PDB file of C-alpha atoms in Angstrom:
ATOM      1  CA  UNK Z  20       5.726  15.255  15.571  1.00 44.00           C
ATOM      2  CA  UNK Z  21       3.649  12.448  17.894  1.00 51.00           C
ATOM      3  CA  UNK Z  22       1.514  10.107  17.137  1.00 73.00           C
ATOM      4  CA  UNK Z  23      -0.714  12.730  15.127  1.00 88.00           C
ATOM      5  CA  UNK Z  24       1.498  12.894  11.775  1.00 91.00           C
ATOM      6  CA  UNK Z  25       1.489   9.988   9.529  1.00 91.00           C
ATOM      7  CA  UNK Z  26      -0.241   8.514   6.503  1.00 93.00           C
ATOM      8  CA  UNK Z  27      -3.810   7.062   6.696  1.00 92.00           C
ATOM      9  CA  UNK Z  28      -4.736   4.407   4.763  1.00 91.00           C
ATOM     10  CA  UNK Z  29      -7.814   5.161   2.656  1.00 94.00           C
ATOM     11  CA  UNK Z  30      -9.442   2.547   1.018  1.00 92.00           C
ATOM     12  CA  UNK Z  31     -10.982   3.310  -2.401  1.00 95.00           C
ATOM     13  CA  UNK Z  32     -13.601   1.536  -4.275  1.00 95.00           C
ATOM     14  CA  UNK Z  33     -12.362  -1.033  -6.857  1.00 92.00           C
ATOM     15  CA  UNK Z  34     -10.439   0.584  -9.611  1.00 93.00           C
ATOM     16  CA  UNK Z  35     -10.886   4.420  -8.540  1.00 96.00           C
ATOM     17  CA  UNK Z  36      -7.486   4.706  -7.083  1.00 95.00           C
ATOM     18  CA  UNK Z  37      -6.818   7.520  -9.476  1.00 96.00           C
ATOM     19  CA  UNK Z  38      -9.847   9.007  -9.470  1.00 97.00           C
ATOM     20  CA  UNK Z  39      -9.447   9.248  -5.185  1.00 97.00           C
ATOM     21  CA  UNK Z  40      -5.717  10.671  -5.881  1.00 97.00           C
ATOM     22  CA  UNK Z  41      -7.083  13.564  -8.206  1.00 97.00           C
ATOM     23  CA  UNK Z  42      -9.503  13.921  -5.785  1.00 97.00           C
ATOM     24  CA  UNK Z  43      -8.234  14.213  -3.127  1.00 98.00           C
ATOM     25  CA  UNK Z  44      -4.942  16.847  -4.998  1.00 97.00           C
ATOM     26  CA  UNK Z  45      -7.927  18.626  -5.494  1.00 97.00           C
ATOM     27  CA  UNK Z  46      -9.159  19.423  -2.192  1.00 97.00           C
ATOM     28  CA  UNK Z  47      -5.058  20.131  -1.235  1.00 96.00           C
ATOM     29  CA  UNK Z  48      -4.556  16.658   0.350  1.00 96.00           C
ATOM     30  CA  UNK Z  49      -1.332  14.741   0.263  1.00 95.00           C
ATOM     31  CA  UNK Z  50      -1.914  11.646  -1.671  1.00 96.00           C
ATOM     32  CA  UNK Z  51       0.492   8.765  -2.614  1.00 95.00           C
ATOM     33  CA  UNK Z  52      -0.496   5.436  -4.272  1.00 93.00           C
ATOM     34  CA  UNK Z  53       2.951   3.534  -4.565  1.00 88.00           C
ATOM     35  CA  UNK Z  54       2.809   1.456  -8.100  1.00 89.00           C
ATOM     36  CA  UNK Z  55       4.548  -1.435  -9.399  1.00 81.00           C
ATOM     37  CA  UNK Z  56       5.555  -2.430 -12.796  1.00 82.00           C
ATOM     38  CA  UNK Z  57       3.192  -5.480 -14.043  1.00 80.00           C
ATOM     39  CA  UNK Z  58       3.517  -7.228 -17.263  1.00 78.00           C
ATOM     40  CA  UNK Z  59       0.396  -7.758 -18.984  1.00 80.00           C
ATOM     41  CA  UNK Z  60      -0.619  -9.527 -22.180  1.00 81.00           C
ATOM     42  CA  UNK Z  61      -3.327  -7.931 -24.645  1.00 81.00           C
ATOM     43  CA  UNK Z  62      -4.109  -8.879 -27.937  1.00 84.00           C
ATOM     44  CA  UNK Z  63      -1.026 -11.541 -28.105  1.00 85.00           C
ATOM     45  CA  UNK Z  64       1.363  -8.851 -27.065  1.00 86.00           C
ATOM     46  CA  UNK Z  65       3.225  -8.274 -23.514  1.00 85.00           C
ATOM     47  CA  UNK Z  66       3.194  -4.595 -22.100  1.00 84.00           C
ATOM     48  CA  UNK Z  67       4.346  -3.414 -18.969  1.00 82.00           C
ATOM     49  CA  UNK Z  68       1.825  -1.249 -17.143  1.00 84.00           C
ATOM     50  CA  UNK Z  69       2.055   0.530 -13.628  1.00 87.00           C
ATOM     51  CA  UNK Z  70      -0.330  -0.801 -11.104  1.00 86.00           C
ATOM     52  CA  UNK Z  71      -1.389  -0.447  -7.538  1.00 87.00           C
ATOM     53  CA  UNK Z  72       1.148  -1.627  -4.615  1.00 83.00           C
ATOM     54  CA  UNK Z  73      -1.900  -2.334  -2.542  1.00 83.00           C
ATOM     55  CA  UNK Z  74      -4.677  -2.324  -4.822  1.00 85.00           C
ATOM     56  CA  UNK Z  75      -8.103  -0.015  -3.240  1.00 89.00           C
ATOM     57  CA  UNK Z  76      -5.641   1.974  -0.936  1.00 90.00           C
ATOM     58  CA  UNK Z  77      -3.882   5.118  -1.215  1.00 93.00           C
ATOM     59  CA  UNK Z  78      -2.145   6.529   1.807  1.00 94.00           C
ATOM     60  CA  UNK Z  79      -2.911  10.498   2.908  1.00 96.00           C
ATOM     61  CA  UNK Z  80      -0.315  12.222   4.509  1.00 96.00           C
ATOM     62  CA  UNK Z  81      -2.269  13.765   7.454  1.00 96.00           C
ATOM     63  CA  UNK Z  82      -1.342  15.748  10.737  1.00 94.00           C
ATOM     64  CA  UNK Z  83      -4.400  15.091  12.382  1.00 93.00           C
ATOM     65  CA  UNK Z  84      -3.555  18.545  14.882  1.00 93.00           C
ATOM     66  CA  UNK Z  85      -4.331  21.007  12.015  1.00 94.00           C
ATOM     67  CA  UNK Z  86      -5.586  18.965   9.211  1.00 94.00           C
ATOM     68  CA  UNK Z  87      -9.257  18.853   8.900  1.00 95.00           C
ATOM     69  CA  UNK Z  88      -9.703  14.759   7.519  1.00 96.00           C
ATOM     70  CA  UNK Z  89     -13.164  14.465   6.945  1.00 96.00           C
ATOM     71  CA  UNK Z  90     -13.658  15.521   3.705  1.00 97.00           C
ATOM     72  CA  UNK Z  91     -11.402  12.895   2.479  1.00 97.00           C
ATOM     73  CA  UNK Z  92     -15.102  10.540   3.430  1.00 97.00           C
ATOM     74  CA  UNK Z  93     -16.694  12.274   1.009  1.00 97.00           C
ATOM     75  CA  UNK Z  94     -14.215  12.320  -2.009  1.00 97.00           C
ATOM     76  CA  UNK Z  95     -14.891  10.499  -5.307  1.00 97.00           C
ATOM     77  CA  UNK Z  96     -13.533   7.244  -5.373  1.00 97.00           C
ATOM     78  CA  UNK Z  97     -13.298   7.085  -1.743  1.00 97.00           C
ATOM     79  CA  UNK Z  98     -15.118   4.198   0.076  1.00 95.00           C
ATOM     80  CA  UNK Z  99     -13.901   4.782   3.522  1.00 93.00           C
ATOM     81  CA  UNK Z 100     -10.598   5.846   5.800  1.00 94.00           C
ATOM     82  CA  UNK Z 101      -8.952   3.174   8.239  1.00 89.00           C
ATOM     83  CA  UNK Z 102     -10.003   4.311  11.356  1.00 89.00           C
ATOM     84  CA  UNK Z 103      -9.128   3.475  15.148  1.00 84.00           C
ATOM     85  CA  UNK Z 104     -12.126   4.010  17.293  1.00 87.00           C
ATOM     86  CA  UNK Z 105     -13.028   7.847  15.885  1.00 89.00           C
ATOM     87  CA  UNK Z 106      -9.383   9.191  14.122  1.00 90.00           C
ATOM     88  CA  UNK Z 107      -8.135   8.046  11.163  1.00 92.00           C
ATOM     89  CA  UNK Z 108      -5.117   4.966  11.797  1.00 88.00           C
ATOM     90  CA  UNK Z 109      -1.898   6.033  10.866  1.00 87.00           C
ATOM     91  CA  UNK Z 110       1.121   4.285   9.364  1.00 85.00           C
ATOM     92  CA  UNK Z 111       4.404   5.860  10.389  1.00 82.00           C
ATOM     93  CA  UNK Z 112       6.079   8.233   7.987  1.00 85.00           C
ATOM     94  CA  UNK Z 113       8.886   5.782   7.677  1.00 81.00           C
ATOM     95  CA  UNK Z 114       6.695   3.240   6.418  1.00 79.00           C
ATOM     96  CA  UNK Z 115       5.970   5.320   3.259  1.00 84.00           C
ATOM     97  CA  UNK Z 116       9.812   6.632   3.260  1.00 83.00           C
ATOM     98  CA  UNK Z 117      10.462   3.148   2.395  1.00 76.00           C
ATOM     99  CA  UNK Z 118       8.365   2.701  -0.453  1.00 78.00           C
ATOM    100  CA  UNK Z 119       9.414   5.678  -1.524  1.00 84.00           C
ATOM    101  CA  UNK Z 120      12.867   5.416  -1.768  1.00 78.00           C
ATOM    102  CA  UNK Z 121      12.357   1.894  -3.496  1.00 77.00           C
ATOM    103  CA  UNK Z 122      10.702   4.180  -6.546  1.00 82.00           C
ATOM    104  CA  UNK Z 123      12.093   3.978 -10.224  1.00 78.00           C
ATOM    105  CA  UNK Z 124      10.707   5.598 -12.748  1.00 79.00           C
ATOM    106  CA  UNK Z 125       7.380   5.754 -10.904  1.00 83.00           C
ATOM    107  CA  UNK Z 126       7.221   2.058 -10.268  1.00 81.00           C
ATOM    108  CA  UNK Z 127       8.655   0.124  -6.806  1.00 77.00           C
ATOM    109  CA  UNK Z 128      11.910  -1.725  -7.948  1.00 69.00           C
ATOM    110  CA  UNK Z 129      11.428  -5.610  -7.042  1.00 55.00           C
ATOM    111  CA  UNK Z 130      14.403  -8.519  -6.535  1.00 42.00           C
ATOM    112  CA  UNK Z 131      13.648 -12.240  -5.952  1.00 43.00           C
ATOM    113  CA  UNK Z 132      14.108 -15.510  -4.187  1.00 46.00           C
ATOM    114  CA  UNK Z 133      12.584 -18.892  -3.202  1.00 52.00           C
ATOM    115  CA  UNK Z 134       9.323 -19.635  -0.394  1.00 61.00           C
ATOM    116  CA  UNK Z 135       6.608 -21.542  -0.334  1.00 60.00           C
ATOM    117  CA  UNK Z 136       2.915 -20.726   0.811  1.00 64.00           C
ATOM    118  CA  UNK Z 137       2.325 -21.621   4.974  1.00 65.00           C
ATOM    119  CA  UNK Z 138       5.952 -20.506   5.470  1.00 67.00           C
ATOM    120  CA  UNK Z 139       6.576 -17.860   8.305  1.00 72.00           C
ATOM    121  CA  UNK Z 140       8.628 -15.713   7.179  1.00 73.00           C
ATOM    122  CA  UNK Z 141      10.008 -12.389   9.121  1.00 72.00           C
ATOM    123  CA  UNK Z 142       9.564  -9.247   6.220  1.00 75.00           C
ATOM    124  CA  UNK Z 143      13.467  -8.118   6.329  1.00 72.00           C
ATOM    125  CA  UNK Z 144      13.554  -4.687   4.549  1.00 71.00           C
ATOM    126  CA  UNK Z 145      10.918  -2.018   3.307  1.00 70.00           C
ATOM    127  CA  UNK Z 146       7.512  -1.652   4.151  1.00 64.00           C
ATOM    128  CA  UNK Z 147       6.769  -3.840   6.997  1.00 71.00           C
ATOM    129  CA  UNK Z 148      10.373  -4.791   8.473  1.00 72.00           C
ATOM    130  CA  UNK Z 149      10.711  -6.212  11.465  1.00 72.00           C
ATOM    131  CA  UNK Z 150       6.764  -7.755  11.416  1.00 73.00           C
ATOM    132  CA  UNK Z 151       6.415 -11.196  11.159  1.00 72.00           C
ATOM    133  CA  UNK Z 152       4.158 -13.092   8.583  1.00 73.00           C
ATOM    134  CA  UNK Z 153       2.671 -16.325   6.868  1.00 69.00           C
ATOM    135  CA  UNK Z 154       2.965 -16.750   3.177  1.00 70.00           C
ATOM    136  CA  UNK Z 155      -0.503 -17.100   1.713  1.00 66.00           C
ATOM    137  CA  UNK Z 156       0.742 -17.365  -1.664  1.00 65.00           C
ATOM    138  CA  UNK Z 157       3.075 -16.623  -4.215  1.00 66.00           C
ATOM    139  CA  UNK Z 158       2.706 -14.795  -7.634  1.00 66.00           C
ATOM    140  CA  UNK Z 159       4.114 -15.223 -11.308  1.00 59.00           C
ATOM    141  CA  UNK Z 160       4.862 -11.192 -10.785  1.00 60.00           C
ATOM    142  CA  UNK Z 161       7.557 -11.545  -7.870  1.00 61.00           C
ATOM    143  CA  UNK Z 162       5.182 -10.532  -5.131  1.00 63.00           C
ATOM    144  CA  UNK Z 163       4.331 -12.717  -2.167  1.00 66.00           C
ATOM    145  CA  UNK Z 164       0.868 -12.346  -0.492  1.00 63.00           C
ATOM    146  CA  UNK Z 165       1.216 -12.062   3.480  1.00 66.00           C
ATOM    147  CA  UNK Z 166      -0.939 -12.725   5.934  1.00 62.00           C
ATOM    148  CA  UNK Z 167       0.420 -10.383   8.989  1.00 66.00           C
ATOM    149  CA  UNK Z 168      -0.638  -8.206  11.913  1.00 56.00           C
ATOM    150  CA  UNK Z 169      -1.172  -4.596  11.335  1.00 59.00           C
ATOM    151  CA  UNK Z 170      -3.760  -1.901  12.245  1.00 54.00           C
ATOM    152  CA  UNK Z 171      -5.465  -3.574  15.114  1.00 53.00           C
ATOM    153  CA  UNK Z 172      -5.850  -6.876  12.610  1.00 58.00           C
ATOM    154  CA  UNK Z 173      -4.875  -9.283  10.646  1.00 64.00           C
ATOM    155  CA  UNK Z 174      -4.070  -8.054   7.458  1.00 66.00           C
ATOM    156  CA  UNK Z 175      -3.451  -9.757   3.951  1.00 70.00           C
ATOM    157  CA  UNK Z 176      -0.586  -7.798   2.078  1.00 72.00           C
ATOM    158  CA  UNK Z 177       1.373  -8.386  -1.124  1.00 74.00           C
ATOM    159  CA  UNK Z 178       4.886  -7.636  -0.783  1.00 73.00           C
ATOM    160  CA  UNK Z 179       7.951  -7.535  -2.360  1.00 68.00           C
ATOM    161  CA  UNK Z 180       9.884 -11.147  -2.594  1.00 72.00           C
ATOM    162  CA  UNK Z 181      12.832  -9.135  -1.430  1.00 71.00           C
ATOM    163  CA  UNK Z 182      11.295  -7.989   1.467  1.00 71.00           C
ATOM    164  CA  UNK Z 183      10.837 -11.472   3.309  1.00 74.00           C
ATOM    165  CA  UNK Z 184      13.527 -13.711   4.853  1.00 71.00           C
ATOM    166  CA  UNK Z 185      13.316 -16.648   6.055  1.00 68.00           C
ATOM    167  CA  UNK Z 186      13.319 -17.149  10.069  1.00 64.00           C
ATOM    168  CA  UNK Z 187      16.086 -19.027  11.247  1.00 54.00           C
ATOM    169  CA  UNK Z 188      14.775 -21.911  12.680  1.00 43.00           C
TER     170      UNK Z 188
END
């Protein structure tokens, strides 16, 4: 299993990340859009609804030695793939193993503590361990936005508040 099993990243248009996941079920593709659990207020009431990890991507479990990836350009919903140079760029499976096993009930489970935005921070656990970022900014829902390296460029992630610690200085 080299460097041609993995997920790529496809990046939908805004909104149509379930429309892209039924899609692409349909066609026998391997899709997974990890959600989180976001409180939202409608008509003077709170709700929790599931939303997007990393909203206008889902990742596509792909071995790119048998699986034909192309169609996935042409799915509804889809606006492109992640590519490097012709194939598709793919994230380890670990990377999704971690999200995964951070799922309840559908939704990535999310702890806390305190950082402030222009802080480098190294990302301790899940997703992107071991990379280091800058905090762009952080959110009333728990989630820090990231400004790291990943895929050939620099990439601007929200991520868990559990997942970053604070480098030692």
């Amino acid at each position: 299993m080299g460097h041609d099993h993995g997920w790529a990243v496809v990046n939908t248009h805004a909104h149509k990340e379930r429309l892209a996941i039924d899609g692409l079920a349909r066609q026998e593709f391997r899709p997974y859009c990890p959600m989180i659990t976001k409180r939202i207020r409608h008509a003077r009431k709170f709700s929790n609804v599931l939303r997007p990890l990393f909203p206008g991507y889902v990742f596509v479990e792909l071995d790119l030695s048998k699986d034909r990836w192309r169609p996935i350009l042409s799915t509804f919903g889809v606006r492109t793939l992640v590519r490097r140079g012709e194939r598709p760029s793919l994230l380890a499976p670990e990377f999704v193993d971690a999200l995964k096993v951070r799922e309840c009930d559908g939704a990535i489970a999310r702890p806390d503590n305190d950082l402030a935005p222009g802080q480098d921070v190294r990302l301790s656990s899940g997703y992107f361990a071991g990379l280091t970022a800058q905090i762009l900014e952080l959110d009333q829902n728990e989630r820090v936005t990231v400004l790291l390296n990943l895929l050939n460029g620099q990439v601007k992630a929200k991520v868990p508040l559990s997942d970053v610690a604070v480098l030692s200085a």
